[in-house]
Structure formats: C-alpha cells, structure tokens
XYZ file of C-alpha atoms in Angstrom:
440
model
C 0.000 0.000 0.000
C 0.996 3.602 -0.582
C 0.015 6.484 1.727
C 0.061 10.112 0.621
C -0.499 12.979 3.057
C -2.754 15.673 1.592
C -3.378 17.809 4.689
C -4.122 17.498 8.398
C -6.124 14.208 8.610
C -6.452 13.794 4.860
C -4.605 10.851 3.302
C -4.884 9.098 -0.031
C -4.521 5.350 0.542
C -3.638 3.455 -2.620
C -4.326 -0.264 -2.328
C -3.451 -1.423 -5.842
C -6.992 -2.341 -6.825
C -8.724 0.712 -5.301
C -8.023 4.075 -3.676
C -9.489 5.619 -0.508
C -9.376 9.336 0.349
C -9.846 10.233 4.013
C -11.267 13.398 5.602
C -10.684 15.925 2.792
C -9.844 19.483 3.880
C -8.235 21.489 1.091
C -8.692 25.160 2.007
C -10.437 27.534 4.383
C -10.825 27.328 8.144
C -12.610 25.095 10.647
C -14.277 25.218 14.055
C -15.975 28.594 13.801
C -13.033 30.023 11.828
C -10.643 29.131 14.644
C -8.268 26.633 12.981
C -6.176 27.078 9.828
C -4.211 24.481 7.882
C -0.467 24.362 8.552
C 1.056 23.524 6.147
C -1.417 24.138 3.311
C -2.925 21.135 1.560
C -1.009 19.582 -1.320
C -3.496 18.069 -3.755
C -3.564 17.412 -7.487
C -7.171 17.407 -8.785
C -6.128 14.995 -11.527
C -6.043 12.187 -8.946
C -9.816 12.470 -8.394
C -10.455 10.100 -11.292
C -8.561 7.374 -9.424
C -10.375 7.701 -6.077
C -13.040 5.058 -5.478
C -13.989 5.698 -1.839
C -14.215 8.736 0.414
C -14.058 8.002 4.152
C -15.327 10.538 6.689
C -14.179 9.679 10.212
C -16.670 11.860 12.114
C -18.631 15.098 11.985
C -16.067 17.571 13.297
C -15.456 20.196 10.599
C -11.730 19.495 10.236
C -12.806 16.014 9.038
C -16.265 16.684 7.623
C -15.132 19.938 6.005
C -18.232 21.252 4.288
C -16.599 23.916 2.045
C -14.190 21.318 0.640
C -16.887 18.690 0.137
C -19.193 21.165 -1.605
C -16.394 22.365 -3.897
C -15.485 18.946 -5.335
C -16.435 18.396 -8.995
C -19.893 17.025 -9.726
C -18.437 14.148 -11.746
C -16.423 13.066 -8.709
C -19.485 13.268 -6.455
C -21.329 10.935 -8.832
C -18.448 8.472 -9.055
C -17.162 8.091 -5.486
C -18.722 6.000 -2.696
C -18.781 7.662 0.719
C -17.948 5.503 3.738
C -19.114 6.508 7.221
C -19.636 4.777 10.559
C -23.025 3.169 11.084
C -24.713 4.977 13.979
C -28.079 6.295 15.158
C -28.374 9.145 12.651
C -28.494 9.716 8.894
C -27.546 13.395 9.083
C -24.084 12.990 7.503
C -25.384 11.107 4.466
C -28.370 13.472 4.251
C -26.037 16.480 4.145
C -23.813 14.858 1.527
C -26.830 14.157 -0.685
C -27.595 17.875 -0.632
C -23.996 18.524 -1.735
C -24.498 16.208 -4.735
C -23.000 12.903 -3.575
C -25.011 9.847 -4.596
C -23.288 6.664 -3.356
C -23.048 5.732 0.313
C -22.020 2.777 2.431
C -22.364 2.499 6.213
C -19.566 0.678 7.997
C -20.791 -1.445 10.940
C -18.972 -1.276 14.245
C -16.008 -3.682 14.474
C -16.796 -5.614 11.288
C -14.491 -6.295 8.339
C -16.126 -5.182 5.102
C -14.869 -6.294 1.680
C -14.585 -3.460 -0.820
C -13.052 -5.782 -3.430
C -11.573 -9.262 -3.691
C -8.264 -7.881 -2.374
C -9.143 -5.036 0.001
C -11.086 -4.954 3.257
C -11.906 -2.068 5.557
C -12.826 -2.014 9.238
C -14.441 0.764 11.254
C -14.527 0.970 15.048
C -16.308 3.724 16.970
C -14.308 5.020 19.935
C -15.655 7.729 22.203
C -18.719 9.853 21.589
C -18.440 10.316 17.816
C -14.911 9.435 16.697
C -14.122 6.401 14.575
C -10.979 4.756 13.231
C -10.423 3.003 9.910
C -8.456 -0.161 9.269
C -7.471 -0.969 5.675
C -6.154 -4.445 4.764
C -4.625 -5.239 1.391
C -1.929 -7.604 0.164
C -1.056 -8.850 3.627
C -0.587 -5.319 4.979
C -2.761 -3.386 7.450
C -2.956 0.364 7.964
C -4.879 1.691 10.980
C -5.995 5.317 10.878
C -6.673 6.122 14.551
C -7.298 9.748 13.674
C -8.742 11.608 16.720
C -9.683 8.473 18.659
C -8.410 8.592 22.236
C -7.734 4.867 22.266
C -6.636 3.297 25.536
C -5.006 -0.085 26.104
C -8.336 -1.942 26.118
C -9.318 -0.314 22.821
C -5.964 -1.210 21.260
C -6.168 -4.829 22.391
C -9.595 -5.046 20.759
C -8.347 -3.437 17.547
C -5.388 -5.786 17.312
C -7.614 -8.787 18.013
C -9.957 -7.723 15.207
C -7.317 -6.685 12.665
C -4.250 -8.784 13.409
C -0.732 -7.342 12.910
C -0.639 -3.575 12.283
C 1.939 -2.279 9.808
C 1.211 1.450 10.113
C -0.659 3.537 12.675
C -1.749 7.063 11.752
C -2.272 9.039 14.953
C -3.119 12.555 16.117
C -0.065 14.194 17.692
C -0.966 17.587 19.164
C -3.473 19.628 21.142
C -6.960 19.692 19.615
C -8.775 21.941 22.056
C -8.737 22.987 25.675
C -10.994 22.700 28.711
C -10.293 26.326 29.583
C -8.421 26.270 32.913
C -6.852 29.590 33.920
C -3.402 28.081 34.570
C -2.684 27.546 30.895
C 1.026 26.801 31.188
C 0.457 24.001 33.673
C -2.475 22.338 31.934
C -1.456 22.774 28.305
C 2.098 21.576 28.904
C 0.686 18.492 30.613
C -1.802 17.994 27.746
C 0.854 18.101 25.048
C 3.088 15.665 26.932
C 0.161 13.333 27.570
C -0.590 13.195 23.840
C 2.995 12.201 23.051
C 2.865 9.492 25.713
C -0.419 8.236 24.276
C 1.115 7.912 20.796
C 3.895 5.716 22.189
C 1.435 3.677 24.269
C -0.845 3.105 21.274
C 2.127 1.971 19.205
C 3.185 -0.565 21.848
C -0.338 -1.781 22.598
C -1.005 -2.321 18.893
C 2.445 -3.846 18.371
C 2.695 -1.632 15.311
C 5.676 -1.502 12.996
C 5.539 2.254 12.254
C 3.636 5.293 13.558
C 2.988 8.320 11.335
C 1.825 11.564 13.019
C -1.256 13.198 11.468
C -4.498 15.083 12.228
C -2.661 17.994 13.903
C -1.374 19.944 10.912
C -3.126 23.167 11.936
C -2.562 26.303 13.956
C -5.000 28.182 16.186
C -5.702 31.324 14.186
C -8.064 33.555 16.184
C -7.015 36.338 18.517
C -8.579 34.586 21.498
C -7.015 31.144 20.922
C -3.559 31.875 19.474
C -2.042 31.160 22.915
C -2.482 27.416 22.219
C 0.229 27.552 19.539
C 2.904 28.031 22.208
C 2.148 24.566 23.586
C 1.512 22.598 20.392
C 3.577 19.508 19.598
C 5.618 19.424 16.414
C 6.464 16.375 14.281
C 10.019 16.487 15.651
C 8.584 16.056 19.161
C 6.911 12.835 18.020
C 10.139 11.543 16.487
C 12.093 12.377 19.657
C 9.520 10.764 21.952
C 9.294 7.604 19.881
C 13.077 7.343 19.486
C 13.571 7.759 23.248
C 11.470 4.636 23.728
C 12.990 2.697 20.849
C 9.888 2.956 18.647
C 9.963 3.638 14.879
C 8.155 6.590 13.293
C 7.880 8.207 9.874
C 7.128 11.893 9.240
C 5.470 13.107 6.046
C 5.099 16.686 4.824
C 1.968 17.507 2.833
C 2.451 15.971 -0.611
C 4.867 13.269 0.628
C 4.192 9.545 0.190
C 5.171 6.449 2.139
C 5.389 2.925 0.739
C 4.205 0.604 3.505
C 6.960 -1.777 4.594
C 9.831 0.085 2.904
C 12.541 2.277 4.521
C 11.747 6.006 4.560
C 13.906 9.077 5.189
C 11.956 11.609 7.257
C 14.812 14.117 7.241
C 13.574 16.312 4.353
C 10.072 16.539 5.859
C 11.433 17.459 9.283
C 13.628 20.167 7.725
C 10.603 21.649 5.975
C 8.597 21.612 9.215
C 11.403 23.360 11.092
C 11.456 26.115 8.478
C 7.657 26.385 8.591
C 7.420 26.665 12.380
C 10.100 29.352 12.351
C 7.529 31.591 10.612
C 4.721 31.098 13.162
C 4.733 34.746 14.267
C 4.045 35.794 10.656
C 0.926 33.674 10.161
C -2.475 35.417 9.853
C -4.465 35.799 13.083
C -8.115 36.807 12.758
C -10.205 39.052 14.975
C -13.739 37.727 15.362
C -16.652 40.082 14.663
C -18.626 41.587 17.517
C -22.140 40.178 17.994
C -24.601 42.381 19.847
C -26.270 41.119 23.013
C -29.741 41.233 21.411
C -28.581 38.700 18.810
C -27.048 36.487 21.485
C -30.371 36.649 23.356
C -32.237 35.439 20.266
C -29.830 32.527 19.790
C -30.180 31.638 23.483
C -33.975 31.600 23.207
C -33.789 29.220 20.247
C -31.400 26.955 22.152
C -33.664 26.877 25.188
C -36.732 26.033 23.058
C -34.829 23.259 21.296
C -33.599 21.652 24.528
C -37.068 21.709 26.080
C -38.373 19.853 23.023
C -35.880 17.003 23.259
C -34.905 16.737 26.954
C -37.139 16.244 30.007
C -37.267 18.905 32.685
C -35.670 16.480 35.156
C -32.502 16.467 33.035
C -32.460 20.222 32.449
C -32.687 20.780 36.210
C -29.102 19.544 36.382
C -28.023 22.783 34.650
C -27.394 25.616 37.090
C -27.020 29.263 35.996
C -23.728 30.349 34.370
C -22.124 33.807 34.656
C -20.259 34.885 31.508
C -17.922 37.846 31.049
C -18.041 39.094 27.403
C -14.894 41.230 27.059
C -15.477 42.651 23.564
C -18.932 43.905 24.652
C -17.647 44.954 28.083
C -20.665 43.211 29.588
C -21.377 40.406 32.046
C -24.423 38.175 31.622
C -25.983 35.277 33.466
C -28.013 32.585 31.747
C -30.083 29.607 32.844
C -31.050 26.934 30.325
C -33.057 25.316 33.107
C -35.276 28.339 33.726
C -35.046 29.937 30.279
C -33.497 33.365 30.820
C -30.390 35.333 29.869
C -29.856 38.759 31.450
C -27.162 41.358 31.857
C -25.814 41.696 35.396
C -23.274 43.838 37.213
C -19.782 43.790 35.722
C -18.477 43.395 39.279
C -19.891 39.851 39.474
C -17.145 37.233 39.302
C -17.657 35.210 36.088
C -17.676 31.447 35.720
C -16.300 31.782 32.184
C -14.974 34.457 29.844
C -16.067 34.223 26.196
C -16.058 36.778 23.367
C -19.427 37.650 21.852
C -19.169 35.782 18.549
C -18.196 32.376 20.015
C -20.829 32.812 22.744
C -23.492 33.385 20.100
C -22.153 30.311 18.240
C -22.603 28.223 21.415
C -26.322 28.963 21.459
C -26.870 29.033 17.692
C -25.781 25.452 16.863
C -26.240 22.018 18.500
C -22.464 21.543 18.256
C -21.694 25.072 19.493
C -20.420 24.180 22.960
C -18.280 21.346 21.590
C -16.835 23.767 19.051
C -16.022 26.228 21.823
C -13.916 23.606 23.574
C -12.128 22.475 20.428
C -11.479 26.047 19.332
C -10.211 26.898 22.854
C -11.862 30.308 22.773
C -12.845 30.635 26.441
C -11.412 30.696 29.944
C -13.027 28.738 32.773
C -12.649 30.492 36.122
C -14.878 28.496 38.483
C -17.869 26.142 38.790
C -16.261 23.627 36.473
C -18.679 20.849 37.447
C -21.671 22.874 36.261
C -19.859 23.792 33.034
C -19.062 20.117 32.367
C -22.731 19.234 32.856
C -23.640 21.787 30.164
C -21.021 20.199 27.901
C -22.493 16.722 28.459
C -26.066 17.755 27.633
C -24.961 19.715 24.569
C -22.781 16.824 23.431
C -25.767 14.470 23.626
C -27.819 16.985 21.664
C -25.172 17.245 18.946
C -25.120 13.442 18.665
C -28.946 13.405 18.448
C -29.180 11.329 21.625
C -32.385 12.868 22.888
C -33.544 11.861 26.366
C -37.306 12.223 26.179
C -38.481 8.588 26.432
C -40.322 8.387 23.109
C -37.163 9.611 21.340
C -34.541 7.776 23.371
C -36.238 4.378 23.251
C -36.593 4.145 19.489
C -35.567 0.826 17.935
C -32.656 2.431 16.093
C -31.270 4.179 19.179
C -31.549 1.035 21.290
C -29.894 -1.144 18.643
C -27.015 1.303 18.248
C -26.585 1.767 22.006
C -26.485 -1.987 22.658
C -23.828 -2.500 19.992
C -21.699 0.286 21.493
C -22.195 -0.481 25.192
C -18.920 -2.367 25.928
C -16.757 0.210 24.172
C -18.684 3.138 25.635
C -18.275 1.807 29.177
C -14.542 1.336 28.612
C -14.203 4.880 27.272
C -16.238 6.339 30.157
C -13.961 4.705 32.734
C -10.893 5.893 30.806
C -12.054 9.521 30.621
C -13.078 9.544 34.290
C -9.655 8.225 35.297
C -8.012 11.038 33.321
C -10.191 13.624 35.072
C -9.227 12.466 38.569
C -6.523 14.582 40.249
C -3.129 12.918 40.234
C -1.169 12.468 43.435
C 1.664 14.937 43.903
C-alpha cells in the first residue's frame, strides 16, 4: 500500500486495486473560523479520477469539512462512494446528498467489510463520535486512529480484530482545551500526555511504524492563538518515539510512504522546522462583535430546542452560568433550566470568559459548545462541574441522543446503544480516570 499525506487528517490510501481518500480538507478554516491548515494542503485534482472511496471519520469540521466537500467536482461526487460509521443518525449522508453525492455505504462497528476481492476495511467507533479506519490489502494493514483517544483496552480489541498492524496514523498535538486559567500548567501536561499516548498506542497495537497526522493546523483567532505556544511538532513525536525505541515516519503535505519500505523523514522534518520558524508571521483573525440582542435570540432558540428534546428532570441539572463578554464589556448570566439570559453587574465574578461571537455560536448550533472547547476560545474560572454538565447535555444533543423517552427508546437508538455499550463503558472509565486529580 501507498500512503500520501494531503493535509491534516487527509490521506490518499492506494491499495493497488482501489483508492481511498480520508477526511478531505483542502482550504479555508474550521471550528468557527478558529483553525487554519499548517502547512497548506497539497493536492492534485487529476487524482480524483482514481479515487473510489471517500471516508469521513466523524462530523467535526476538520474532518467533515463542508466547504471542501461542496467544492469537489460534480463528476467526482457521482463516481465516489462515501464511507461513514453506522450509527443512530443519517444526518451525515443526508447532508452529503444535498452537496451532490449519490453513493453511500455504512460501515458497521467492528466488522471487516470487503470493498473488493483484495481489500477490506474495518471501522470501530471510539468515544462519543470518533471512529478509526483499518485498511487491509496484500497482507498489509494500515490503521488510521485519527482523533480516537484509544486506551489499552481499545488497542487490544483493535489488534484482536485486525491482526498485525503495519502502520498507525495518529493525532499528535493539542486539539482543544478545557479552559483552565493556569494555561502553562495544563497545556504543557496535555501536550506531553498526547505524546505518551502515541507511544502507548504503538506498543499496545504492536505496530511496525507510527505516522503523526491530524494535527497539521494552527490556532488562528485572537482569542485562541495562545495554544500555539504549547503545540507539539512532528520532531517532538520523532524524539519521543526514538527515546522509547519505537519507529516513526514523518510526512510533509504531498509526501508519500510505501508501507513496509525504509523512509527518510529528514527532508520533511527540515521543511517543518522552516515552517514553524515563521509562526509569528501567520495570519491571526479578529472575530466580529455580535450584539447582546442577537445572542439573546440565539439563546432563546437553544432553550426552546432543549425543552423539546430533553425532560425537565434532566435540564434541572443545569445551574445558571455567569459569563464575562470582554469585547462587549458586559457580564451576563443565563439559565437553560429556567429559560433566561440577562445582563448583570460587571463586578460579578464570572464562571467563564467568552467573546461575543463564540458565545453566540454556542447557542446558535447544537455543536456550538463542543466547538467552543475544540477552538479553545474561552477561559473557565470556576464552577467547572456545572460547566461540564452543560457540555455533556450539549454533546448528547449534537449526537442526536435525545432523552425524552419516546425519542430515546426508538428501535434504532436502542440497537445502536447496545452494539456500542462495551466500548462506551470502557471509554467512560478511561475519561473519568483522566479527570481524577493525580497524586503529587
């Protein structure tokens, strides 16, 4: 097999008898205009005629990048078959139909699916919405872990299902922030934890080579640029892996790797060093100001939506939140439980600080609060437990896991939930263990 890095999480996987393109993102920004590609995508449109399958890992906009998907030629949209994880919703395929795509195939959880006589694919859902892709051809296996926060139990399962792993593609840097005020402490720990996870995944999978991917971006808004100071670089992955005696390969956008053959990462690393030396010259955007009346309207729509899909007993878990909006020089308090948002004294200590445009985005879209965390455009000062409860409810809403009984207990939801229960329980325990304070 041959792997070519296009951008960020986008690879072209050539299997000899067919070609798969993953998570296309060719231009523009993502996550409420908060992320930009670094380096830019390297893509030759002439290769579109050779692509048979398009795999979308999950709905986050750096993977399901709507401007890129819309911009692809109509002939390609008619020709290619889109692969996506089988879950409890058709919204991804429904959206792609509106963009002009016509061929779709759902990939069941943890099942090998033959795409041809020589090539099989495998999709496993890990976490709330993420999924990984295994590709087997000619006695070789590539595993695209992408954004999946796979732990040892997950990796044991993947290896049991797939057998020996030749190449692991894995995310290598910070992809959001939970907002703590002590940024240096938490972000340094986050970046180091990601590097440790890459090495652990490699060992647990008994992989032959790890290739870093899905982090070729920079945070490009005025209120999240601070993240760039803590981001891992490809050289950090190489150094970490080498320190533990583990092999890695680094690709620059446009580079290819022949699975199983020696590869010199030196030229790619040199290009990355030159690129990162220009970080202070990269464009940083200032978000537009959104007036409080508009934010109020978006809040009202959010409140109405949640009342439609979630019982009052669940919404009672959500206590009021005090928000400082620095670009409006205002402080507001809102309650999704009781249905009000009001301006209060600027002397009131805030729970969170958020600029007006990302705050409006939180209320405007089901995925707004998730986007806020991934874009890292807020600071959490206090009442973290209440904030996390808001994140949980909004995450369920984004995944269309509605908790009113007649919606929750549908046949499709129950079937999907039962199939995911063992993995979901494992992931829940893993995330809770990571949230517990560590001993000094």
